[in-house]
Coordinates of C-alpha atoms and ligand atoms in Angstrom, one line a residue:
M1 CA -4.4 -38.6 -13.2
S2 CA -2.1 -36.6 -10.4
K3 CA -0.6 -34.0 -11.3
I4 CA 2.0 -32.5 -8.6
R5 CA 5.4 -32.9 -8.0
I6 CA 7.6 -32.0 -5.0
L7 CA 10.6 -29.7 -6.0
S8 CA 13.8 -31.0 -5.7
D9 CA 16.2 -29.5 -3.1
A10 CA 18.2 -28.1 -4.8
L11 CA 15.6 -26.5 -7.3
A12 CA 13.9 -25.9 -3.9
S13 CA 16.5 -23.6 -2.6
Q14 CA 16.9 -21.5 -5.8
V15 CA 13.2 -20.3 -5.1
A16 CA 13.6 -17.5 -2.6
A17 CA 11.6 -18.5 0.9
G18 CA 10.0 -15.9 2.9
E19 CA 7.0 -15.4 4.8
V20 CA 3.9 -16.2 2.7
V21 CA 1.7 -15.7 5.7
E22 CA 1.9 -11.8 6.5
R23 CA -1.6 -11.0 7.1
P24 CA -5.2 -12.8 6.4
A25 CA -4.9 -10.8 3.0
A26 CA -1.7 -12.3 1.9
V27 CA -4.2 -15.9 2.5
I28 CA -6.9 -14.4 0.2
R29 CA -3.8 -13.6 -2.2
E30 CA -2.6 -17.0 -2.1
L31 CA -5.5 -18.8 -2.4
V32 CA -7.4 -16.7 -4.7
E33 CA -4.5 -16.9 -7.5
N34 CA -4.6 -20.6 -6.4
S35 CA -8.2 -20.9 -7.6
L36 CA -7.6 -18.7 -10.9
D37 CA -4.2 -20.8 -11.7
A38 CA -7.2 -23.9 -11.3
G39 CA -9.3 -22.1 -14.1
A40 CA -12.2 -21.3 -11.9
A41 CA -14.9 -19.0 -13.3
H42 CA -16.2 -18.5 -9.7
V43 CA -14.6 -17.7 -6.9
T44 CA -16.1 -16.7 -3.5
V45 CA -15.0 -15.1 -0.6
E46 CA -15.8 -15.4 2.8
V47 CA -14.3 -13.9 5.4
Q48 CA -15.5 -13.0 9.2
R49 CA -14.1 -10.9 11.4
G50 CA -11.2 -9.5 9.0
G51 CA -10.4 -12.7 8.4
T52 CA -8.9 -13.6 11.7
A53 CA -11.5 -15.8 12.2
L54 CA -12.4 -17.4 9.1
M55 CA -12.0 -17.3 5.7
R56 CA -13.3 -19.5 3.2
I57 CA -12.6 -19.7 -0.2
T58 CA -14.9 -21.7 -2.4
D59 CA -14.0 -22.3 -6.6
D60 CA -15.4 -24.0 -9.6
G61 CA -11.8 -25.4 -11.1
C62 CA -10.0 -28.3 -11.7
G63 CA -10.2 -29.4 -8.5
M64 CA -8.1 -32.4 -7.0
D65 CA -7.2 -36.0 -6.7
R66 CA -6.6 -37.6 -3.5
E67 CA -3.2 -38.2 -3.6
D68 CA -2.7 -34.5 -5.2
A69 CA -4.9 -33.1 -1.9
L70 CA -2.7 -34.4 0.5
L71 CA 0.3 -34.1 -1.6
C72 CA -0.4 -30.1 -2.1
M73 CA -0.5 -30.0 2.0
E74 CA 3.6 -31.0 2.0
R75 CA 6.3 -28.1 1.6
H76 CA 7.8 -27.8 -2.3
A77 CA 4.7 -29.9 -3.7
T78 CA 3.3 -27.9 -6.9
S79 CA 2.2 -29.3 -10.1
K80 CA 3.3 -25.8 -11.8
I81 CA 6.7 -26.6 -11.4
R82 CA 9.5 -29.3 -12.2
T83 CA 12.1 -28.1 -13.9
K84 CA 15.0 -25.1 -13.8
E85 CA 13.6 -24.2 -16.8
D86 CA 10.0 -24.3 -15.6
L87 CA 10.8 -22.1 -12.9
A88 CA 11.7 -19.5 -15.8
A89 CA 9.2 -19.7 -17.9
I90 CA 6.4 -20.3 -15.0
A91 CA 3.1 -18.5 -16.5
T92 CA 1.3 -19.4 -13.4
F93 CA 0.6 -17.5 -10.2
G94 CA 2.0 -19.8 -7.8
F95 CA 5.5 -21.4 -8.2
R96 CA 6.6 -22.1 -4.7
G97 CA 4.4 -25.0 -3.7
E98 CA 4.5 -23.7 -0.2
A99 CA 1.5 -21.2 0.5
L100 CA -0.9 -24.4 1.7
P101 CA 1.2 -25.9 3.6
S102 CA 2.1 -22.4 5.1
I103 CA -1.4 -21.6 6.2
A104 CA -2.0 -24.8 7.5
S105 CA 0.5 -24.8 10.1
V106 CA -0.7 -21.5 11.4
S107 CA -4.5 -22.0 11.4
R108 CA -7.1 -24.5 11.7
F109 CA -7.3 -25.5 8.2
R110 CA -10.0 -27.4 6.1
L111 CA -9.6 -28.4 2.1
A112 CA -12.8 -30.4 0.5
T113 CA -12.1 -30.8 -3.0
R114 CA -13.7 -32.6 -6.0
E115 CA -12.6 -33.3 -9.9
K116 CA -14.5 -32.7 -13.2
E117 CA -15.2 -36.6 -13.4
A118 CA -13.9 -38.1 -10.0
L119 CA -17.0 -39.7 -8.1
S120 CA -15.9 -38.8 -4.7
G121 CA -13.6 -36.4 -3.6
T122 CA -11.9 -35.5 -0.7
E123 CA -11.7 -33.3 2.7
I124 CA -8.8 -33.0 4.8
E125 CA -8.4 -31.0 7.9
I126 CA -5.3 -29.9 9.3
T127 CA -4.9 -28.3 12.7
G128 CA -1.6 -26.3 13.3
G129 CA -0.1 -28.0 10.6
K130 CA -0.9 -31.5 11.6
L131 CA -3.1 -33.4 10.2
A132 CA -6.4 -34.5 11.9
N133 CA -8.8 -36.4 9.4
V134 CA -9.0 -37.4 5.6
K135 CA -12.8 -38.6 5.0
D136 CA -15.0 -38.6 1.2
H137 CA -16.4 -35.3 0.3
G138 CA -19.7 -35.2 -2.1
G139 CA -19.6 -31.7 -2.9
N140 CA -19.7 -30.2 -6.9
Q141 CA -16.8 -29.8 -8.9
G142 CA -13.8 -27.6 -7.2
T143 CA -12.2 -26.7 -4.4
I144 CA -13.3 -25.4 -0.9
I145 CA -10.5 -24.0 1.4
E146 CA -11.4 -22.7 4.7
V147 CA -8.7 -21.4 7.3
R148 CA -9.9 -20.9 10.3
S149 CA -8.6 -19.0 13.7
L150 CA -5.3 -17.5 12.4
F151 CA -2.5 -17.4 13.9
F152 CA -4.2 -19.6 17.1
N153 CA -0.9 -21.5 18.0
V154 CA 1.4 -18.2 17.1
P155 CA 0.7 -15.8 19.7
A156 CA 3.6 -13.6 18.4
R157 CA 2.1 -12.9 14.9
R158 CA -1.3 -12.8 16.0
K159 CA -0.3 -9.3 18.4
F160 CA 0.6 -8.6 15.3
L161 CA -2.7 -8.4 13.3
R162 CA -4.2 -4.5 13.2
T163 CA -7.9 -3.7 14.1
E164 CA -10.5 -6.5 12.4
A165 CA -11.7 -3.3 10.1
T166 CA -8.1 -2.9 9.2
E167 CA -7.7 -6.5 8.3
Y168 CA -10.3 -6.6 6.2
S169 CA -9.4 -3.5 4.0
H170 CA -6.6 -5.0 3.4
I171 CA -8.7 -8.5 2.4
E172 CA -10.8 -6.2 0.5
N173 CA -7.9 -4.6 -1.7
Q174 CA -6.9 -7.8 -2.6
F175 CA -10.0 -8.5 -3.8
R176 CA -10.6 -6.0 -5.8
T177 CA -6.9 -6.1 -7.5
H178 CA -7.8 -9.7 -8.1
A179 CA -11.0 -9.1 -9.8
I180 CA -10.0 -6.2 -11.8
A181 CA -7.0 -9.0 -13.2
N182 CA -8.9 -11.0 -14.2
P183 CA -13.0 -9.7 -15.3
K184 CA -14.4 -12.5 -17.1
V185 CA -14.4 -14.4 -13.8
T186 CA -17.1 -13.8 -11.5
F187 CA -16.0 -12.9 -8.1
T188 CA -18.5 -12.6 -4.6
L189 CA -17.1 -11.1 -1.3
I190 CA -19.0 -11.9 1.9
R191 CA -18.2 -10.3 5.1
D192 CA -19.3 -11.0 8.3
G193 CA -22.3 -12.8 6.3
G194 CA -23.3 -10.3 4.4
V195 CA -22.7 -9.8 0.2
A196 CA -20.0 -6.7 0.3
Y197 CA -19.2 -8.0 -3.8
H198 CA -21.0 -9.5 -6.3
L199 CA -19.2 -9.3 -9.7
P200 CA -20.4 -11.5 -12.5
G201 CA -18.5 -12.4 -15.1
A202 CA -17.8 -9.2 -17.8
Q203 CA -16.9 -8.6 -20.8
N204 CA -13.8 -6.3 -20.1
V205 CA -11.5 -4.8 -17.6
L206 CA -13.2 -1.4 -18.0
E207 CA -16.4 -2.8 -17.8
R208 CA -15.0 -4.7 -14.4
I209 CA -13.7 -1.3 -13.1
R210 CA -17.6 0.4 -14.1
G211 CA -18.4 -2.5 -12.0
L212 CA -16.2 -1.8 -9.0
A213 CA -15.8 1.9 -9.3
G214 CA -19.1 3.0 -10.6
D215 CA -19.4 5.2 -13.5
E216 CA -18.0 8.4 -12.3
L217 CA -14.3 6.6 -12.1
A218 CA -14.8 4.7 -15.2
N219 CA -16.4 7.3 -17.1
R220 CA -13.2 9.3 -16.8
L221 CA -10.3 6.6 -17.6
I222 CA -8.8 7.1 -21.0
E223 CA -7.7 4.1 -22.9
V224 CA -3.9 3.3 -23.3
E225 CA -4.0 1.9 -26.8
R226 CA -2.1 -1.4 -26.7
L227 CA 1.6 -0.6 -27.5
E228 CA 3.8 -2.9 -28.5
A229 CA 7.4 -2.7 -28.5
Q230 CA 10.8 -4.5 -27.7
G231 CA 9.1 -7.1 -26.4
I232 CA 6.5 -5.6 -24.5
A233 CA 3.1 -4.6 -24.5
V234 CA 1.2 -2.0 -23.1
W235 CA -2.4 -1.2 -22.6
G236 CA -5.2 -0.8 -20.3
Y237 CA -6.9 2.7 -18.8
I238 CA -5.5 5.7 -17.0
G239 CA -7.0 8.5 -15.3
G240 CA -6.9 12.0 -17.5
P241 CA -5.7 15.5 -16.4
G242 CA -7.2 16.2 -13.2
L243 CA -7.7 12.7 -12.2
S244 CA -5.1 12.0 -9.6
R245 CA -3.9 11.0 -6.2
S246 CA -2.1 11.8 -3.0
N247 CA -0.6 8.3 -3.1
R248 CA -0.3 5.2 -5.3
Q249 CA -3.1 3.3 -4.0
Q250 CA -5.2 4.0 -7.6
Q251 CA -2.2 3.1 -9.4
L252 CA -2.4 -0.5 -10.3
T253 CA -0.2 -2.3 -12.9
F254 CA -0.4 -5.9 -13.7
L255 CA 1.7 -8.7 -15.6
N256 CA 0.7 -11.4 -17.2
G257 CA -2.4 -10.7 -15.3
R258 CA -0.4 -10.8 -12.1
P259 CA -0.8 -7.3 -10.3
I260 CA 3.1 -5.9 -9.5
E261 CA 4.9 -3.4 -8.2
S262 CA 7.5 -1.9 -9.9
Q263 CA 10.3 0.8 -10.5
P264 CA 11.0 0.9 -13.7
I265 CA 7.0 1.0 -14.5
N266 CA 6.5 3.6 -11.8
Y267 CA 8.8 5.7 -13.7
G268 CA 7.5 5.2 -16.6
L269 CA 4.3 6.5 -15.7
R270 CA 5.6 9.5 -14.2
E271 CA 7.4 10.3 -17.1
G272 CA 4.2 9.8 -19.3
F273 CA 2.4 11.9 -17.5
H274 CA 4.9 14.5 -16.7
T275 CA 2.9 18.1 -16.7
S276 CA -0.4 16.3 -16.4
L277 CA 0.7 15.4 -13.2
M278 CA 0.8 18.1 -10.2
K279 CA 3.7 17.7 -8.2
G280 CA 3.7 14.9 -5.2
Q281 CA 0.5 13.5 -6.8
Y282 CA 0.2 10.4 -8.5
P283 CA -1.9 9.0 -11.1
V284 CA -5.3 6.8 -11.3
T285 CA -3.9 3.5 -13.7
F286 CA -4.9 0.6 -14.7
L287 CA -2.2 -0.8 -17.3
F288 CA -1.7 -3.9 -18.1
L289 CA 2.1 -5.6 -19.4
E290 CA 2.5 -8.4 -20.9
M291 CA 5.8 -9.9 -22.1
A292 CA 7.3 -13.5 -22.2
A293 CA 8.3 -15.0 -18.9
E294 CA 12.0 -15.1 -19.7
A295 CA 12.1 -11.3 -19.4
F296 CA 11.8 -10.9 -16.0
D297 CA 12.0 -12.2 -12.4
I298 CA 9.3 -12.9 -9.8
N299 CA 11.2 -14.8 -7.4
V300 CA 12.4 -11.2 -6.0
H301 CA 9.4 -10.9 -3.6
P302 CA 8.1 -13.4 -0.9
A303 CA 4.5 -11.6 -1.6
K304 CA 5.6 -12.0 -5.1
K305 CA 4.1 -8.4 -5.7
E306 CA 7.5 -7.0 -7.0
V307 CA 9.4 -7.8 -10.2
R308 CA 12.1 -7.5 -11.2
F309 CA 12.7 -7.3 -15.1
H310 CA 16.2 -7.9 -17.0
D311 CA 15.4 -4.7 -18.9
G312 CA 14.3 -1.9 -16.8
F313 CA 15.3 0.8 -19.3
S314 CA 12.8 -0.5 -21.8
I315 CA 10.4 -1.3 -19.7
R316 CA 10.8 2.4 -18.5
D317 CA 10.3 3.6 -22.3
V318 CA 7.2 1.7 -23.3
V319 CA 5.4 2.5 -20.8
A320 CA 6.2 6.3 -20.6
K321 CA 5.3 6.2 -24.8
A322 CA 1.9 4.3 -24.2
V323 CA 0.9 6.7 -21.3
K324 CA 1.5 10.1 -23.5
R325 CA 0.1 8.4 -26.9
A326 CA -3.0 7.8 -24.7
L327 CA -2.6 11.7 -22.9
E328 CA -2.5 13.2 -26.5
T329 CA -5.2 11.1 -27.8
A330 CA -7.0 12.6 -25.1
N331 CA -6.3 16.2 -25.4
K332 CA -7.7 15.5 -29.0
L333 CA -11.0 14.3 -27.5
P334 CA -11.7 11.1 -29.0
E335 CA -15.4 10.2 -29.9
G336 CA -16.0 7.6 -27.1
L337 CA -15.4 10.3 -24.8
Q338 CA -17.4 12.9 -26.3
S339 CA -20.6 12.7 -24.4
T340 CA -19.3 12.5 -20.8
V341 CA -16.3 15.3 -20.8
T342 CA -17.0 19.1 -20.0
R343 CA -15.5 21.2 -22.5
V344 CA -13.2 23.6 -21.1
P345 CA -11.5 25.9 -23.4
R346 CA -7.5 26.3 -22.9
P347 CA -5.1 27.9 -25.1
A348 CA -2.7 25.9 -24.9
L349 CA -2.1 22.1 -25.0
Q350 CA 0.5 20.7 -22.8
L351 CA 1.4 17.4 -24.6
R352 CA 1.4 17.5 -28.3
T353 CA 3.8 15.7 -31.0
E354 CA 5.0 17.0 -34.0
S355 CA 1.7 16.7 -36.1
N356 CA -0.4 17.3 -33.1
V357 CA 0.4 21.0 -32.7
P358 CA -2.8 22.7 -32.6
T359 CA -3.7 25.7 -34.4
P360 CA -5.1 28.6 -32.3
T361 CA -8.8 27.5 -33.5
Q362 CA -8.6 24.2 -31.9
Q363 CA -10.1 23.6 -28.5
A364 CA -8.1 21.5 -26.2
F365 CA -10.6 19.4 -23.5
I366 CA -9.6 18.9 -19.6
L367 CA -12.0 16.6 -17.8
P368 CA -13.1 18.2 -14.8
A369 CA -12.6 17.5 -11.6
V370 CA -15.1 15.6 -10.2
P371 CA -15.1 14.0 -6.7
L372 CA -14.8 10.7 -6.8
R373 CA -16.5 7.9 -4.9
I374 CA -13.7 5.7 -4.3
P375 CA -12.2 6.5 -0.2
V376 CA -8.7 8.6 -1.0
A377 CA -6.6 7.7 2.5
N378 CA -6.7 9.7 5.7
P379 CA -8.6 12.5 3.8
A380 CA -7.7 15.8 5.1
P381 CA -10.4 17.3 6.7
R382 CA -11.1 20.7 6.4
I383 CA -12.5 23.2 9.3
P384 CA -14.4 25.5 8.3
F385 CA -14.5 28.4 11.3
Q386 CA -11.7 30.8 11.6
T387 CA -8.9 29.6 13.6
T388 CA -5.5 31.0 14.9
I389 CA -2.4 28.9 14.7
I390 CA -0.2 29.4 17.7
E391 CA 3.2 30.5 17.2
P392 CA 5.7 29.2 18.9
D393 CA 7.5 32.0 20.8
Q394 CA 10.5 33.5 18.6
T395 CA 12.9 35.1 21.0
E396 CA 13.8 31.7 23.3
P397 CA 13.6 28.2 21.8
E398 CA 10.8 26.3 24.6
K399 CA 11.7 23.4 27.1
Y400 CA 9.4 21.8 28.4
T401 CA 10.1 20.2 31.2
P402 CA 7.4 17.8 33.1
Q403 CA 5.3 18.7 35.8
P404 CA 2.8 16.3 38.4
I405 CA 0.0 16.1 36.5
P406 CA -2.6 17.9 38.7
K407 CA -6.4 16.8 39.2
H408 CA -9.0 18.9 37.9
E409 CA -12.3 17.6 37.7
E410 CA -11.6 13.8 36.6
A411 CA -10.1 14.7 33.6
P412 CA -6.5 15.0 33.6
E413 CA -4.6 18.3 32.9
I414 CA -0.9 18.7 31.3
K415 CA 1.4 21.5 32.0
A416 CA 2.7 22.9 28.8
A417 CA 5.2 25.0 27.1
P418 CA 3.4 28.2 26.3
P419 CA 2.1 28.1 22.9
A420 CA 0.7 31.3 23.1
K421 CA 1.3 34.6 25.6
P422 CA 1.1 33.1 29.1
A423 CA 3.7 31.9 30.4
T424 CA 2.8 28.1 31.8
P425 CA -1.0 27.6 30.2
T426 CA -2.8 24.4 31.8
F427 CA -4.4 22.2 29.0
R428 CA -7.5 20.7 30.6
I429 CA -8.2 17.4 27.8
I430 CA -11.6 17.1 27.2
G431 CA -11.9 14.3 24.6
I432 CA -11.0 13.0 20.9
L433 CA -13.1 14.7 18.5
H434 CA -14.0 12.0 15.6
R435 CA -10.7 10.0 16.6
L436 CA -8.1 12.7 15.2
Y437 CA -8.6 16.4 16.8
V438 CA -7.8 16.2 20.5
L439 CA -10.0 19.5 22.4
M440 CA -8.0 20.8 25.5
E441 CA -9.2 24.2 27.6
S442 CA -6.4 26.4 27.8
T443 CA -6.9 29.4 29.8
E444 CA -7.7 31.3 26.4
G445 CA -10.0 29.2 25.6
L446 CA -10.2 26.1 23.4
V447 CA -6.8 24.2 21.6
L448 CA -7.0 21.5 19.2
M449 CA -4.4 19.0 18.7
D450 CA -4.2 17.2 15.2
Q451 CA -2.6 14.0 16.5
H452 CA -1.9 12.7 13.7
A453 CA 0.8 15.0 12.8
A454 CA 1.8 15.4 16.3
H455 CA 2.7 11.8 16.1
E456 CA 4.6 12.4 13.1
R457 CA 6.5 15.8 14.6
V458 CA 7.0 13.2 17.6
N459 CA 8.5 10.3 15.7
F460 CA 10.6 12.8 13.5
E461 CA 12.3 14.1 16.2
K462 CA 13.1 11.2 18.0
I463 CA 14.5 9.4 15.0
R464 CA 16.6 12.5 14.2
A465 CA 17.9 12.6 17.4
A466 CA 19.5 8.7 17.6
M467 CA 21.0 9.5 14.1
E468 CA 22.8 12.8 15.6
A469 CA 23.6 10.9 18.7
G470 CA 25.3 8.2 16.4
G471 CA 23.4 6.4 14.7
V472 CA 19.6 4.9 14.9
P473 CA 19.7 1.6 16.5
S474 CA 19.8 -1.3 13.5
Q475 CA 18.9 -4.9 14.0
R476 CA 20.7 -7.6 11.9
L477 CA 19.0 -9.2 9.1
L478 CA 18.8 -13.5 9.8
M479 CA 19.4 -13.7 6.1
P480 CA 20.7 -11.0 4.5
L481 CA 18.9 -9.2 2.0
M482 CA 19.7 -8.6 -2.3
L483 CA 19.0 -5.3 -3.6
Q484 CA 19.4 -5.4 -7.1
T485 CA 19.4 -2.2 -9.0
S486 CA 19.8 -0.1 -12.2
P487 CA 22.9 1.0 -12.9
R488 CA 22.0 4.6 -12.5
D489 CA 20.4 3.6 -9.0
A490 CA 23.2 1.9 -7.8
D491 CA 25.0 5.2 -8.2
I492 CA 22.8 7.1 -6.1
L493 CA 22.8 4.4 -3.8
K494 CA 26.9 3.9 -3.9
R495 CA 27.1 8.1 -3.2
N496 CA 24.6 7.8 0.2
L497 CA 25.7 5.2 1.8
D498 CA 27.3 7.3 4.5
T499 CA 23.9 8.6 4.9
L500 CA 22.2 5.4 4.8
T501 CA 24.5 3.6 7.6
R502 CA 23.4 6.8 10.0
L503 CA 20.2 6.1 9.3
G504 CA 20.7 2.2 10.6
I505 CA 20.9 0.9 6.7
E506 CA 23.8 -1.3 6.6
A507 CA 24.4 -1.7 2.9
E508 CA 27.5 -3.0 0.9
P509 CA 27.6 -3.4 -2.6
F510 CA 28.0 -6.9 -4.0
G511 CA 28.9 -7.4 -7.9
P512 CA 28.2 -4.3 -9.9
N513 CA 24.5 -3.5 -8.8
T514 CA 23.8 -5.3 -6.1
F515 CA 24.0 -4.3 -3.0
K516 CA 24.0 -6.5 0.0
I517 CA 21.7 -5.3 3.1
E518 CA 22.2 -7.0 6.2
A519 CA 20.5 -4.5 9.2
L520 CA 18.0 -2.2 8.7
P521 CA 16.7 0.2 11.6
T522 CA 14.6 -1.2 14.2
F523 CA 12.0 1.9 14.1
L524 CA 11.2 0.4 10.1
K525 CA 8.1 -1.7 10.5
V526 CA 8.0 -2.3 6.7
D527 CA 6.7 -5.7 5.4
D528 CA 8.6 -5.2 2.3
P529 CA 12.2 -4.0 3.2
L530 CA 13.0 -4.4 -0.5
A531 CA 10.2 -2.4 -2.1
W532 CA 10.8 0.3 1.0
L533 CA 15.2 0.9 -0.2
D534 CA 13.0 1.2 -3.3
R535 CA 11.3 4.1 -2.2
V536 CA 14.0 5.7 -0.4
I537 CA 16.2 5.5 -4.1
E538 CA 13.4 6.5 -5.4
E539 CA 13.7 9.9 -2.9
L540 CA 17.1 10.4 -2.9
Q541 CA 16.6 10.6 -6.7
S542 CA 14.1 13.0 -6.7
L543 CA 15.9 15.4 -4.7
S544 CA 18.5 18.1 -6.2
S545 CA 22.1 17.2 -6.2
K546 CA 22.6 20.3 -4.3
S547 CA 20.9 19.4 -0.6
S548 CA 24.0 18.6 1.5
A549 CA 23.8 14.3 2.8
V550 CA 22.0 15.4 6.3
R551 CA 19.2 17.3 4.2
L552 CA 18.6 13.9 2.5
G553 CA 19.1 11.6 5.3
E554 CA 16.2 13.7 7.2
D555 CA 14.0 14.1 3.7
I556 CA 14.4 10.1 4.4
I557 CA 13.5 10.1 7.9
V558 CA 10.3 12.8 7.3
M559 CA 9.2 9.6 4.8
S560 CA 9.2 6.8 6.9
A561 CA 8.7 8.6 10.5
C562 CA 5.6 9.6 8.7
R563 CA 4.8 6.3 7.5
H564 CA 4.7 4.9 10.4
S565 CA 3.2 7.2 12.7
V566 CA -0.4 6.8 13.9
K567 CA -2.8 6.8 10.9
A568 CA -5.4 9.5 11.4
N569 CA -8.7 7.6 13.1
D570 CA -6.4 5.7 15.4
K571 CA -8.4 5.5 18.8
L572 CA -6.2 7.0 22.0
S573 CA -6.9 6.3 25.5
I574 CA -6.4 9.6 27.4
P575 CA -3.5 8.6 29.1
E576 CA -2.3 8.5 25.6
V577 CA -3.0 11.9 24.3
Q578 CA -1.5 12.8 27.9
A579 CA 1.8 10.8 26.7
L580 CA 1.4 12.7 23.3
L581 CA 0.8 15.8 24.5
E582 CA 4.1 15.1 26.5
D583 CA 6.0 13.4 24.0
L584 CA 5.2 16.7 21.4
F585 CA 6.2 19.5 24.0
A586 CA 9.5 17.3 24.5
C587 CA 10.2 18.0 21.3
E588 CA 11.8 21.4 19.7
M589 CA 9.5 22.0 17.2
P590 CA 6.4 21.0 18.6
Y591 CA 4.3 23.2 16.8
C592 CA 4.1 21.5 13.0
C593 CA 4.5 18.3 12.0
P594 CA 7.9 17.6 9.9
H595 CA 5.7 18.6 6.7
G596 CA 5.2 22.0 8.3
R597 CA 1.2 21.4 9.4
P598 CA 0.2 22.7 12.1
T599 CA -0.3 20.5 15.0
L600 CA -2.4 22.7 17.3
I601 CA -4.2 25.4 16.6
Q602 CA -6.5 27.4 19.0
M603 CA -9.4 29.1 19.6
S604 CA -9.7 32.2 21.8
M605 CA -12.6 33.0 24.3
G606 CA -13.0 36.2 21.9
E607 CA -13.3 34.6 19.0
L608 CA -16.1 32.2 20.2
E609 CA -17.6 35.2 22.0
R610 CA -17.4 36.9 18.2
K611 CA -19.1 33.9 16.7
F612 CA -21.4 33.5 19.4
G613 CA -22.8 36.9 18.7
R614 CA -21.5 37.8 22.8
A615 CA -19.2 40.4 21.4
A616 CA -19.1 42.7 19.0
P617 CA -16.9 41.0 15.6
Ligands
LIG701 P1 1.8 -23.5 -5.8 O1 0.5 -22.8 -5.7 O2 3.2 -22.3 -5.5 O3 2.0 -24.8 -6.5 P2 0.3 -24.2 -3.7 O4 0.6 -24.4 -2.0 O5 -0.4 -22.5 -3.2 O6 1.9 -23.7 -4.5 O7 -0.7 -25.3 -3.8 C1 -0.3 -26.2 -4.4 C2 -0.7 -27.2 -5.2 O8 -1.8 -27.6 -5.0 C3 -0.8 -26.7 -6.3 O9 0.2 -26.9 -7.2 C4 -1.9 -27.0 -6.9 O10 -1.7 -28.6 -7.5 C5 -2.8 -27.3 -5.9 N1 -3.7 -26.3 -5.8 C6 -3.9 -25.9 -4.5 N2 -5.0 -24.9 -4.7 C7 -5.9 -25.3 -5.6 C8 -7.0 -25.4 -6.2 N3 -7.8 -24.4 -5.4 N4 -7.9 -26.1 -6.7 C9 -6.7 -27.0 -7.6 N5 -5.5 -27.2 -7.3 C10 -5.2 -26.3 -6.3
LIG702 MG1 -0.5 -21.0 -5.1

């Protein structure tokens, strides 16, 4: 029986359309969600070359009959929604009926599918959006979708793909998130022919986390017992005190089984963890929210990651309560954790309720800080030897005057403003260590440049200069974006509209708590401007009211400059390093990144000689 309906035009336009396919990981997200929607118990994801050469998703879900298989390739064909009421109450992942046609229009696409009782299945080939072949398919029940040569017909999009390793890591994150949200489903990820993950169906979320991240992490998680209030249920697992991250990458939140990002949840977490987290640290969470479909709107974000709640305050409240309660319980040491937790006596509990004030003899327990196996983005490498930070000359600001670059052996040389005593030291680039530190020879000894920190500094100053010179170049949006905020956030935004304008963001109030965003700074290379703006608001919120508007703007710049700087291990060529050095020395403050970390350090010959025992210490 045919299940798919074509959406009416009116309904279709009610659904926020957007770019579905931003990168290979987005294709994986759509296809895996379809498999889960189809009730699959086994989902296998195969990728080659970071997904750019091949992505193949095989499931044992309900499959499609021939009519549906052909229909699902039409825009706005979906079996999951028919009326406006359906749209409000959507419970499945898909809802817009545009993933498959979008993906097929930019790839060599093959769909093979068979329904359970059907005698034979259907195979469809589409190349760059054109139907190339339809034939019988004799495979098992379920669906196989193959996406080859992504963006083969859209060179402009292909150019924006990052390295295969980067694209793969996005796919991996997507895969892991799905796996956590659906513990009972068996997931397999095959990368370039080798099994990267095989996760047999697990009993529960904790077991799945154990399978993915290992005992080390799983044993250190605290259970958030199910809390139901105000039509919201919250449960899951969180890292206890001592288990935190410097970014949000392991702060996973799910709504009705769907991975989401949401400000009210973030605020709730922050409030719940309160003193248990160091400043600038983010918790590790696997938090599941459940609520009626009418209580939120998932059409906000083309990638369906971001959700708008009708009552964000209650969400924040319930999340905070659930987390607080879990941390309090953990401080009392629940049975289950006894064997894996080290007892560390502390004079007082940080979190307490009236019924839970410890007597002087009671001991509180915290989890030991054990390094985890899960990689943290850009771990700051430690340099195990003593170094001297080159100080800028305090007496007069240094200005770099570009010089013709003299030849010296085969490696290029750069004349730069003096980092230390000599007036015009010559840096000769020796090479790049671990794709991170540029090694240079100076007359003084060895100079190391942190290329990431240097990039941050350069970007920061470029943007700030543009701001001071009458505004950052901005780009009008084809379609204005609508940013909905809480009343409090609306206030913050209104107070900072001027700063935002100088930053290149054109925003104007549009209704009580809505802003129309008509232009964004050109430097901004984010997938999701609305989420970025939410972060900006969050940033503005956390700054004290004393700071001047300029300071606020600057802080935002630092934030985005850093986010859009070269990552620690991007490979630079020697001419790129040279250009970076020149840019760095054209900066007002070349010697530290916007966070105050050094960009350059020097080891003098004397220091080396002492280390090698050539000179007395
Ligand atoms: P949506 O998921 O928004 O409905 P898609 O373009 O992703 O839109 O899919 C269109 C339709 O194709 C789905 O509604 C579903 O009926 C069908 N479909 C897609 N993938 C599968 C699958 N793996 N198994 C069964 N049916 C599928
Ligand atoms: Mg879908």
